[in-house]
């Protein structure tokens, strides 16, 4: 009897995590560069059920039973978000559609070959250096200039240039007079001079190797061959005066949150049924 109780309880925990994941997606609908997160659920291993109480050589196999479900992991969906115009010179958005020879990616950004092997579409990211000197990646291009002339994110992380150093401009240059050309080089719009600074954009081969850290930043947990600077063959563009909107689908999120709620309630009813059954077994049947 208790096996069903544990299975229903595991289902409640899984649906609660699914609900929390969708709620987090909805709360970040207006967060620039935010990538939708999906909770992946898997079942526990099946158990073989056999008839007991008879001679071992006559054991009869009754079949298999599932022992519950659990929320194994949360995967970010690194698909291109819509671009929104802000007309601010400090805002930048990446528009990328990376091709891989011999592969055609579906709407979820993955390709499955005839052997079932999955390849995810590479994505392009801004390259940052956090306050601890560690390299991080983001699609949130809302930058500012600090008092020392460094190009920084909202949490103070430095935006890196192609020389792998933080981008820094002369004290007399304001952010509004900077123009980004097609080669991601910053031009002083007043003088027409090249400032010598160029955005460093990184191509991540498998974006699912990125670990979310908060503030729209990611840490790469893969090997060194999983990333490289972009080159001229990569299909991407950086637009100034735009930000990339969250790629969360609000309509689908509302459907998912209602489905999680209904599934949670169904499992809750099962737990209540087992509770009443156990109560009757202890207080009434045991009395007899």
Tab-separated table of C-alpha atoms in Angstrom:
chain	number	residue	atom	x	y	z
A	1	UNK	CA	0.000	0.000	0.000
A	2	UNK	CA	2.765	2.425	0.900
A	3	UNK	CA	4.333	2.099	-2.531
A	4	UNK	CA	1.439	4.053	-4.027
A	5	UNK	CA	1.733	6.673	-1.283
A	6	UNK	CA	5.399	7.250	-2.073
A	7	UNK	CA	4.668	7.398	-5.809
A	8	UNK	CA	1.983	10.059	-5.327
A	9	UNK	CA	4.216	12.062	-2.974
A	10	UNK	CA	7.038	11.975	-5.543
A	11	UNK	CA	4.575	13.237	-8.147
A	12	UNK	CA	3.605	16.150	-5.897
A	13	UNK	CA	7.246	17.158	-5.413
A	14	UNK	CA	7.866	16.948	-9.166
A	15	UNK	CA	4.838	19.074	-10.044
A	16	UNK	CA	5.784	21.645	-7.413
A	17	UNK	CA	9.213	21.992	-9.010
A	18	UNK	CA	7.602	22.242	-12.451
A	19	UNK	CA	5.275	24.943	-11.107
A	20	UNK	CA	8.214	26.865	-9.599
A	21	UNK	CA	10.134	26.665	-12.890
A	22	UNK	CA	7.242	28.038	-14.945
A	23	UNK	CA	6.611	30.758	-12.356
A	24	UNK	CA	10.247	31.837	-12.641
A	25	UNK	CA	9.876	31.990	-16.426
A	26	UNK	CA	6.794	34.208	-16.157
A	27	UNK	CA	8.475	36.531	-13.654
A	28	UNK	CA	11.321	37.075	-16.152
A	29	UNK	CA	9.161	37.869	-19.165
A	30	UNK	CA	10.610	41.402	-19.263
A	31	UNK	CA	14.214	40.449	-18.400
A	32	UNK	CA	16.486	41.179	-21.408
A	33	UNK	CA	18.302	38.104	-22.685
A	34	UNK	CA	16.495	35.698	-20.345
A	35	UNK	CA	16.254	32.119	-21.637
A	36	UNK	CA	13.269	29.955	-20.830
A	37	UNK	CA	13.845	27.026	-18.476
A	38	UNK	CA	12.062	23.686	-18.775
A	39	UNK	CA	11.914	21.163	-15.934
A	40	UNK	CA	12.772	17.663	-17.162
A	41	UNK	CA	10.976	14.834	-15.350
A	42	UNK	CA	12.039	11.200	-15.405
A	43	UNK	CA	10.590	8.062	-13.876
A	44	UNK	CA	12.333	5.975	-11.272
A	45	UNK	CA	13.475	2.530	-12.480
A	46	UNK	CA	10.698	-0.020	-12.902
A	47	UNK	CA	10.427	-2.875	-10.395
A	48	UNK	CA	9.596	-6.455	-11.313
A	49	UNK	CA	6.609	-7.764	-9.384
A	50	UNK	CA	6.400	-11.493	-8.656
A	51	UNK	CA	3.895	-13.620	-6.775
A	52	UNK	CA	5.368	-14.545	-3.397
A	53	UNK	CA	4.532	-17.169	-0.803
A	54	UNK	CA	5.089	-20.143	-3.117
A	55	UNK	CA	8.025	-22.384	-3.906
A	56	UNK	CA	10.963	-20.501	-5.513
A	57	UNK	CA	10.884	-22.657	-8.633
A	58	UNK	CA	7.238	-21.755	-9.159
A	59	UNK	CA	7.598	-17.970	-8.791
A	60	UNK	CA	5.216	-16.266	-11.165
A	61	UNK	CA	6.176	-12.950	-12.686
A	62	UNK	CA	3.251	-10.538	-12.620
A	63	UNK	CA	4.864	-7.639	-14.507
A	64	UNK	CA	6.594	-4.340	-13.877
A	65	UNK	CA	5.441	-1.352	-11.852
A	66	UNK	CA	6.697	2.212	-11.994
A	67	UNK	CA	7.965	3.550	-8.694
A	68	UNK	CA	7.351	7.248	-9.238
A	69	UNK	CA	8.711	10.297	-11.012
A	70	UNK	CA	11.250	12.949	-10.127
A	71	UNK	CA	12.349	16.292	-11.558
A	72	UNK	CA	15.834	15.389	-12.722
A	73	UNK	CA	17.124	18.701	-14.115
A	74	UNK	CA	16.201	22.059	-15.586
A	75	UNK	CA	17.288	22.847	-19.136
A	76	UNK	CA	17.514	26.326	-20.620
A	77	UNK	CA	16.086	26.823	-24.103
A	78	UNK	CA	18.687	28.922	-25.929
A	79	UNK	CA	16.551	30.077	-28.821
A	80	UNK	CA	16.698	33.535	-30.350
A	81	UNK	CA	14.466	36.071	-28.613
A	82	UNK	CA	12.731	38.971	-30.332
A	83	UNK	CA	14.609	42.264	-30.534
A	84	UNK	CA	13.131	45.383	-28.962
A	85	UNK	CA	14.228	48.879	-29.979
A	86	UNK	CA	15.340	51.164	-27.136
A	87	UNK	CA	17.185	53.894	-29.120
A	88	UNK	CA	19.852	53.903	-26.388
A	89	UNK	CA	23.467	53.765	-27.508
A	90	UNK	CA	24.364	51.644	-24.469
A	91	UNK	CA	22.017	48.804	-25.447
A	92	UNK	CA	23.160	45.940	-27.676
A	93	UNK	CA	21.423	42.829	-28.950
A	94	UNK	CA	22.777	39.708	-30.632
A	95	UNK	CA	20.926	38.223	-33.587
A	96	UNK	CA	22.384	34.810	-34.424
A	97	UNK	CA	21.493	31.802	-36.537
A	98	UNK	CA	24.573	29.579	-36.596
A	99	UNK	CA	24.775	26.947	-39.337
A	100	UNK	CA	26.459	23.571	-38.907
A	101	UNK	CA	27.238	21.745	-42.184
A	102	UNK	CA	24.983	18.743	-42.753
A	103	UNK	CA	22.577	19.634	-39.944
A	104	UNK	CA	19.131	21.199	-39.984
A	105	UNK	CA	17.980	22.377	-36.572
A	106	UNK	CA	14.321	22.177	-35.565
A	107	UNK	CA	12.250	24.812	-33.774
A	108	UNK	CA	13.723	23.774	-30.421
A	109	UNK	CA	17.292	24.315	-31.662
A	110	UNK	CA	18.399	20.694	-31.898
A	111	UNK	CA	19.286	18.159	-34.594
A	112	UNK	CA	18.855	14.396	-34.221
A	113	UNK	CA	20.749	12.131	-36.610
A	114	UNK	CA	19.771	8.641	-37.724
A	115	UNK	CA	21.576	7.114	-34.738
A	116	UNK	CA	19.600	9.217	-32.276
A	117	UNK	CA	22.541	11.466	-31.400
A	118	UNK	CA	21.451	15.006	-30.508
A	119	UNK	CA	23.342	18.137	-31.506
A	120	UNK	CA	22.247	21.541	-30.244
A	121	UNK	CA	22.564	24.694	-32.304
A	122	UNK	CA	25.586	26.813	-31.284
A	123	UNK	CA	24.824	30.273	-29.904
A	124	UNK	CA	26.714	33.572	-29.658
A	125	UNK	CA	27.176	35.408	-26.345
A	126	UNK	CA	28.712	38.591	-24.981
A	127	UNK	CA	31.837	37.783	-22.969
A	128	UNK	CA	32.153	39.158	-19.438
A	129	UNK	CA	34.572	39.199	-16.541
A	130	UNK	CA	32.924	39.144	-13.140
A	131	UNK	CA	34.228	40.756	-9.965
A	132	UNK	CA	36.220	37.607	-9.159
A	133	UNK	CA	38.017	37.718	-12.497
A	134	UNK	CA	36.097	34.721	-13.869
A	135	UNK	CA	34.809	34.594	-17.442
A	136	UNK	CA	31.036	34.595	-17.829
A	137	UNK	CA	28.620	34.837	-20.766
A	138	UNK	CA	25.364	36.709	-21.310
A	139	UNK	CA	22.798	37.732	-23.908
A	140	UNK	CA	21.751	40.757	-21.881
A	141	UNK	CA	23.320	43.709	-23.695
A	142	UNK	CA	22.174	46.521	-21.387
A	143	UNK	CA	25.586	48.060	-20.691
A	144	UNK	CA	26.760	51.326	-19.130
A	145	UNK	CA	30.016	53.229	-18.655
A	146	UNK	CA	31.271	53.477	-15.088
A	147	UNK	CA	33.273	56.372	-13.659
A	148	UNK	CA	36.548	54.883	-14.902
A	149	UNK	CA	35.294	54.490	-18.458
A	150	UNK	CA	34.830	50.711	-18.333
A	151	UNK	CA	31.914	49.161	-20.204
A	152	UNK	CA	30.019	47.193	-17.556
A	153	UNK	CA	26.793	45.273	-17.023
A	154	UNK	CA	24.105	46.107	-14.507
A	155	UNK	CA	25.836	44.111	-11.748
A	156	UNK	CA	29.254	45.651	-12.436
A	157	UNK	CA	30.780	42.840	-14.517
A	158	UNK	CA	33.264	44.027	-17.142
A	159	UNK	CA	32.526	43.560	-20.846
A	160	UNK	CA	35.557	41.992	-22.517
A	161	UNK	CA	37.146	43.058	-25.786
A	162	UNK	CA	38.891	40.923	-28.382
A	163	UNK	CA	42.197	41.438	-26.517
A	164	UNK	CA	40.600	39.538	-23.602
A	165	UNK	CA	40.771	42.673	-21.444
A	166	UNK	CA	37.894	44.791	-20.127
A	167	UNK	CA	36.761	47.439	-22.606
A	168	UNK	CA	37.732	50.913	-21.398
A	169	UNK	CA	37.271	54.271	-23.114
A	170	UNK	CA	38.935	57.646	-22.616
A	171	UNK	CA	37.416	59.778	-19.805
A	172	UNK	CA	36.128	62.373	-22.263
A	173	UNK	CA	34.042	59.874	-24.261
A	174	UNK	CA	30.350	59.527	-23.429
A	175	UNK	CA	28.390	56.396	-24.217
A	176	UNK	CA	26.058	58.337	-26.522
A	177	UNK	CA	28.895	59.214	-28.911
A	178	UNK	CA	29.974	55.591	-29.409
A	179	UNK	CA	28.861	53.728	-32.517
A	180	UNK	CA	29.382	50.009	-33.101
A	181	UNK	CA	30.289	49.124	-36.671
A	182	UNK	CA	29.749	45.837	-38.526
A	183	UNK	CA	33.041	44.456	-37.184
A	184	UNK	CA	31.965	45.091	-33.578
A	185	UNK	CA	34.467	47.969	-33.295
A	186	UNK	CA	33.584	51.089	-31.335
A	187	UNK	CA	33.837	54.337	-33.307
A	188	UNK	CA	33.802	57.828	-31.818
A	189	UNK	CA	30.877	59.389	-33.667
A	190	UNK	CA	32.117	62.938	-33.025
A	191	UNK	CA	35.626	62.494	-34.441
A	192	UNK	CA	35.132	59.427	-36.599
A	193	UNK	CA	38.165	57.807	-34.968
A	194	UNK	CA	38.392	54.155	-34.042
A	195	UNK	CA	38.605	53.866	-30.272
A	196	UNK	CA	40.663	50.676	-30.542
A	197	UNK	CA	38.056	48.689	-28.633
A	198	UNK	CA	36.169	45.757	-30.137
A	199	UNK	CA	33.482	43.578	-28.591
A	200	UNK	CA	34.504	40.004	-27.879
A	201	UNK	CA	31.737	37.635	-28.907
A	202	UNK	CA	31.998	33.955	-28.069
A	203	UNK	CA	30.439	31.046	-29.917
A	204	UNK	CA	29.294	28.318	-27.519
A	205	UNK	CA	29.100	24.993	-29.355
A	206	UNK	CA	26.661	23.394	-26.907
A	207	UNK	CA	24.700	26.052	-24.989
A	208	UNK	CA	23.286	23.369	-22.672
A	209	UNK	CA	26.743	23.205	-21.078
A	210	UNK	CA	26.106	26.681	-19.672
A	211	UNK	CA	25.220	26.908	-15.986
A	212	UNK	CA	22.857	29.709	-14.992
A	213	UNK	CA	24.233	32.018	-12.284
A	214	UNK	CA	21.680	34.819	-12.039
A	215	UNK	CA	21.662	38.351	-13.443
A	216	UNK	CA	21.357	36.748	-16.901
A	217	UNK	CA	24.914	35.393	-16.658
A	218	UNK	CA	26.122	31.886	-17.472
A	219	UNK	CA	29.188	29.886	-16.596
A	220	UNK	CA	30.537	27.368	-19.111
A	221	UNK	CA	30.943	23.963	-17.485
A	222	UNK	CA	32.168	22.136	-20.596
A	223	UNK	CA	35.614	21.513	-21.973
A	224	UNK	CA	37.841	24.114	-23.617
A	225	UNK	CA	36.869	22.992	-27.117
A	226	UNK	CA	33.254	23.922	-26.445
A	227	UNK	CA	33.767	27.618	-27.206
A	228	UNK	CA	35.715	29.945	-29.488
A	229	UNK	CA	35.607	33.554	-30.657
A	230	UNK	CA	33.240	34.175	-33.540
A	231	UNK	CA	34.608	34.496	-37.056
A	232	UNK	CA	33.399	35.868	-40.371
A	233	UNK	CA	31.733	32.563	-41.323
A	234	UNK	CA	29.358	32.627	-38.365
A	235	UNK	CA	25.896	34.014	-39.070
A	236	UNK	CA	25.337	36.669	-36.442
A	237	UNK	CA	24.805	40.390	-36.035
A	238	UNK	CA	25.067	42.842	-33.157
A	239	UNK	CA	22.560	45.691	-33.227
A	240	UNK	CA	23.072	48.848	-31.211
A	241	UNK	CA	20.009	50.501	-29.719
A	242	UNK	CA	18.234	47.178	-29.250
A	243	UNK	CA	17.888	44.560	-26.522
A	244	UNK	CA	16.958	40.920	-26.893
A	245	UNK	CA	13.692	40.166	-25.171
A	246	UNK	CA	13.051	37.043	-23.123
A	247	UNK	CA	12.227	34.010	-25.256
A	248	UNK	CA	9.557	32.828	-22.794
A	249	UNK	CA	6.230	31.977	-24.436
A	250	UNK	CA	3.623	33.494	-22.060
A	251	UNK	CA	0.678	31.542	-23.519
A	252	UNK	CA	2.440	28.184	-23.230
A	253	UNK	CA	3.661	29.100	-19.747
A	254	UNK	CA	0.094	29.652	-18.549
A	255	UNK	CA	-0.912	26.273	-19.988
A	256	UNK	CA	2.051	24.579	-18.287
A	257	UNK	CA	1.348	26.174	-14.910
A	258	UNK	CA	-2.299	25.065	-15.004
A	259	UNK	CA	-1.279	21.534	-16.022
A	260	UNK	CA	1.200	21.377	-13.133
A	261	UNK	CA	-1.495	22.569	-10.720
A	262	UNK	CA	-4.006	19.961	-11.891
A	263	UNK	CA	-1.410	17.166	-11.717
A	264	UNK	CA	-0.412	18.296	-8.220
A	265	UNK	CA	-4.053	18.204	-7.078
A	266	UNK	CA	-4.524	14.705	-8.545
A	267	UNK	CA	-1.515	13.368	-6.652
A	268	UNK	CA	-2.722	15.151	-3.520
A	269	UNK	CA	-6.065	13.308	-3.733
A	270	UNK	CA	-4.199	9.988	-3.932
A	271	UNK	CA	-2.146	10.853	-0.833
A	272	UNK	CA	-5.354	11.769	1.037
A	273	UNK	CA	-6.942	8.465	-0.003
A	274	UNK	CA	-3.986	6.486	1.354
A	275	UNK	CA	-4.058	8.551	4.534
A	276	UNK	CA	-7.720	7.707	5.139
A	277	UNK	CA	-7.062	4.038	4.339
A	278	UNK	CA	-4.180	3.855	6.797
A	279	UNK	CA	-6.219	5.638	9.426
A	280	UNK	CA	-9.032	3.114	9.042
A	281	UNK	CA	-6.559	0.196	9.158
A	282	UNK	CA	-4.987	1.437	12.378
A	283	UNK	CA	-8.030	2.737	14.271
A	284	UNK	CA	-10.773	0.353	13.137
A	285	UNK	CA	-9.357	-2.844	11.634
A	286	UNK	CA	-6.671	-3.058	14.312
A	287	UNK	CA	-9.331	-2.777	17.019
A	288	UNK	CA	-11.013	-5.952	15.778
